[in-house]
Amino acid sequence: MLGLLISAGVLGLIISLMEEGDFPGWTPMIICVLAALVPSTLINAFIPAGLFFIGLIVGAVCCGVAISATCGMTVQRACIAAGVFFVFQIALGFALAAFM
């Protein structure tokens, strides 16, 4: 649950920096994070580990559509924000793995 809130905060920060506005709100950001992580997790569960990037691409597109619907961004800018979010998630995963 804490990871979901941190991810929603990071995604909201990315969107607010891209739009040069205020934080979009917690509910839309939690919806967008779930729209990103659920498809990515489901797809990565059924494909080989070497093809993990397919799940990331599908998750980024789903997240981009959700951001576009909830925040009023264009789909292209929303997919860029989702891509930046996934880069952050990957970097955070590598950093946590290095500490363990």
PDB file of C-alpha atoms in Angstrom:
ATOM      1  CA  MET A   1       0.000   0.000   0.000  1.00  0.00           C
ATOM      2  CA  LEU A   2       2.850   2.344   0.802  1.00  0.00           C
ATOM      3  CA  GLY A   3       4.457   1.546  -2.545  1.00  0.00           C
ATOM      4  CA  LEU A   4       1.218   2.446  -4.317  1.00  0.00           C
ATOM      5  CA  LEU A   5       1.097   5.832  -2.584  1.00  0.00           C
ATOM      6  CA  ILE A   6       4.761   6.550  -3.303  1.00  0.00           C
ATOM      7  CA  SER A   7       4.276   5.584  -6.955  1.00  0.00           C
ATOM      8  CA  ALA A   8       1.180   7.802  -7.181  1.00  0.00           C
ATOM      9  CA  GLY A   9       3.146  10.685  -5.685  1.00  0.00           C
ATOM     10  CA  VAL A  10       6.001  10.229  -8.128  1.00  0.00           C
ATOM     11  CA  LEU A  11       3.649   9.997 -11.105  1.00  0.00           C
ATOM     12  CA  GLY A  12       1.770  13.087  -9.898  1.00  0.00           C
ATOM     13  CA  LEU A  13       5.061  14.953  -9.574  1.00  0.00           C
ATOM     14  CA  ILE A  14       6.061  13.956 -13.128  1.00  0.00           C
ATOM     15  CA  ILE A  15       2.700  15.100 -14.503  1.00  0.00           C
ATOM     16  CA  SER A  16       2.727  18.370 -12.583  1.00  0.00           C
ATOM     17  CA  LEU A  17       6.226  19.145 -13.862  1.00  0.00           C
ATOM     18  CA  MET A  18       5.240  18.337 -17.449  1.00  0.00           C
ATOM     19  CA  GLU A  19       2.040  20.391 -17.285  1.00  0.00           C
ATOM     20  CA  GLU A  20       3.594  23.163 -15.160  1.00  0.00           C
ATOM     21  CA  GLY A  21       0.581  23.049 -12.864  1.00  0.00           C
ATOM     22  CA  ASP A  22      -0.634  21.682  -9.571  1.00  0.00           C
ATOM     23  CA  PHE A  23      -0.657  18.099  -8.344  1.00  0.00           C
ATOM     24  CA  PRO A  24      -3.509  16.310 -10.170  1.00  0.00           C
ATOM     25  CA  GLY A  25      -4.889  14.628  -7.036  1.00  0.00           C
ATOM     26  CA  TRP A  26      -4.463  11.314  -5.277  1.00  0.00           C
ATOM     27  CA  THR A  27      -7.429   9.429  -6.709  1.00  0.00           C
ATOM     28  CA  PRO A  28      -6.546   9.984 -10.398  1.00  0.00           C
ATOM     29  CA  MET A  29      -2.901   9.168  -9.691  1.00  0.00           C
ATOM     30  CA  ILE A  30      -3.739   5.911  -7.883  1.00  0.00           C
ATOM     31  CA  ILE A  31      -5.980   4.938 -10.807  1.00  0.00           C
ATOM     32  CA  CYS A  32      -3.166   5.703 -13.254  1.00  0.00           C
ATOM     33  CA  VAL A  33      -0.598   3.726 -11.243  1.00  0.00           C
ATOM     34  CA  LEU A  34      -2.938   0.733 -11.085  1.00  0.00           C
ATOM     35  CA  ALA A  35      -3.581   1.067 -14.825  1.00  0.00           C
ATOM     36  CA  ALA A  36       0.174   0.914 -15.322  1.00  0.00           C
ATOM     37  CA  LEU A  37       1.182  -1.847 -12.951  1.00  0.00           C
ATOM     38  CA  VAL A  38      -1.653  -4.362 -13.284  1.00  0.00           C
ATOM     39  CA  PRO A  39      -1.279  -5.023 -17.064  1.00  0.00           C
ATOM     40  CA  SER A  40       2.492  -4.953 -16.785  1.00  0.00           C
ATOM     41  CA  THR A  41       2.479  -7.502 -13.952  1.00  0.00           C
ATOM     42  CA  LEU A  42      -0.033  -9.786 -15.654  1.00  0.00           C
ATOM     43  CA  ILE A  43       1.826  -9.829 -18.964  1.00  0.00           C
ATOM     44  CA  ASN A  44       5.209 -10.357 -17.305  1.00  0.00           C
ATOM     45  CA  ALA A  45       3.772 -13.334 -15.416  1.00  0.00           C
ATOM     46  CA  PHE A  46       2.999 -15.188 -18.650  1.00  0.00           C
ATOM     47  CA  ILE A  47       6.019 -14.385 -20.833  1.00  0.00           C
ATOM     48  CA  PRO A  48       9.675 -15.408 -20.435  1.00  0.00           C
ATOM     49  CA  ALA A  49      11.836 -13.232 -18.196  1.00  0.00           C
ATOM     50  CA  GLY A  50      13.947 -12.024 -21.122  1.00  0.00           C
ATOM     51  CA  LEU A  51      10.943 -10.327 -22.702  1.00  0.00           C
ATOM     52  CA  PHE A  52      10.073  -8.147 -19.691  1.00  0.00           C
ATOM     53  CA  PHE A  53      10.128  -5.008 -21.840  1.00  0.00           C
ATOM     54  CA  ILE A  54       6.889  -6.102 -23.561  1.00  0.00           C
ATOM     55  CA  GLY A  55       5.063  -5.826 -20.247  1.00  0.00           C
ATOM     56  CA  LEU A  56       6.635  -2.419 -19.650  1.00  0.00           C
ATOM     57  CA  ILE A  57       5.515  -1.134 -23.049  1.00  0.00           C
ATOM     58  CA  VAL A  58       1.955  -2.381 -22.581  1.00  0.00           C
ATOM     59  CA  GLY A  59       1.860  -0.948 -19.057  1.00  0.00           C
ATOM     60  CA  ALA A  60       3.144   2.421 -20.286  1.00  0.00           C
ATOM     61  CA  VAL A  61       0.506   2.590 -23.021  1.00  0.00           C
ATOM     62  CA  CYS A  62      -2.274   1.673 -20.574  1.00  0.00           C
ATOM     63  CA  CYS A  63      -0.977   4.233 -18.111  1.00  0.00           C
ATOM     64  CA  GLY A  64      -0.768   6.837 -20.883  1.00  0.00           C
ATOM     65  CA  VAL A  65      -4.413   6.288 -21.789  1.00  0.00           C
ATOM     66  CA  ALA A  66      -5.403   6.513 -18.111  1.00  0.00           C
ATOM     67  CA  ILE A  67      -3.405   9.720 -17.614  1.00  0.00           C
ATOM     68  CA  SER A  68      -4.955  11.197 -20.736  1.00  0.00           C
ATOM     69  CA  ALA A  69      -8.451  10.351 -19.509  1.00  0.00           C
ATOM     70  CA  THR A  70      -8.003  11.565 -15.929  1.00  0.00           C
ATOM     71  CA  CYS A  71      -5.710  14.571 -16.353  1.00  0.00           C
ATOM     72  CA  GLY A  72      -6.702  15.934 -19.758  1.00  0.00           C
ATOM     73  CA  MET A  73      -3.282  15.513 -21.373  1.00  0.00           C
ATOM     74  CA  THR A  74      -2.813  14.393 -24.945  1.00  0.00           C
ATOM     75  CA  VAL A  75      -2.126  10.678 -25.310  1.00  0.00           C
ATOM     76  CA  GLN A  76       1.388  11.327 -26.650  1.00  0.00           C
ATOM     77  CA  ARG A  77       2.415  13.489 -23.668  1.00  0.00           C
ATOM     78  CA  ALA A  78       0.702  11.082 -21.284  1.00  0.00           C
ATOM     79  CA  CYS A  79       2.659   8.132 -22.727  1.00  0.00           C
ATOM     80  CA  ILE A  80       5.880  10.115 -22.316  1.00  0.00           C
ATOM     81  CA  ALA A  81       4.981  10.726 -18.652  1.00  0.00           C
ATOM     82  CA  ALA A  82       4.222   7.019 -18.226  1.00  0.00           C
ATOM     83  CA  GLY A  83       7.569   6.132 -19.825  1.00  0.00           C
ATOM     84  CA  VAL A  84       9.398   8.418 -17.403  1.00  0.00           C
ATOM     85  CA  PHE A  85       7.453   6.791 -14.564  1.00  0.00           C
ATOM     86  CA  PHE A  86       8.568   3.308 -15.654  1.00  0.00           C
ATOM     87  CA  VAL A  87      12.191   4.479 -15.955  1.00  0.00           C
ATOM     88  CA  PHE A  88      11.923   5.691 -12.359  1.00  0.00           C
ATOM     89  CA  GLN A  89      10.412   2.351 -11.293  1.00  0.00           C
ATOM     90  CA  ILE A  90      13.229   0.404 -12.971  1.00  0.00           C
ATOM     91  CA  ALA A  91      15.918   2.629 -11.429  1.00  0.00           C
ATOM     92  CA  LEU A  92      14.312   2.298  -8.005  1.00  0.00           C
ATOM     93  CA  GLY A  93      14.184  -1.492  -8.405  1.00  0.00           C
ATOM     94  CA  PHE A  94      17.875  -1.628  -9.319  1.00  0.00           C
ATOM     95  CA  ALA A  95      18.783   0.652  -6.407  1.00  0.00           C
ATOM     96  CA  LEU A  96      16.843  -1.471  -3.907  1.00  0.00           C
ATOM     97  CA  ALA A  97      18.383  -4.649  -5.299  1.00  0.00           C
ATOM     98  CA  ALA A  98      21.851  -3.148  -4.888  1.00  0.00           C
ATOM     99  CA  PHE A  99      21.162  -2.315  -1.234  1.00  0.00           C
ATOM    100  CA  MET A 100      19.900  -5.790  -0.441  1.00  0.00           C
TER     101      MET A 100
END
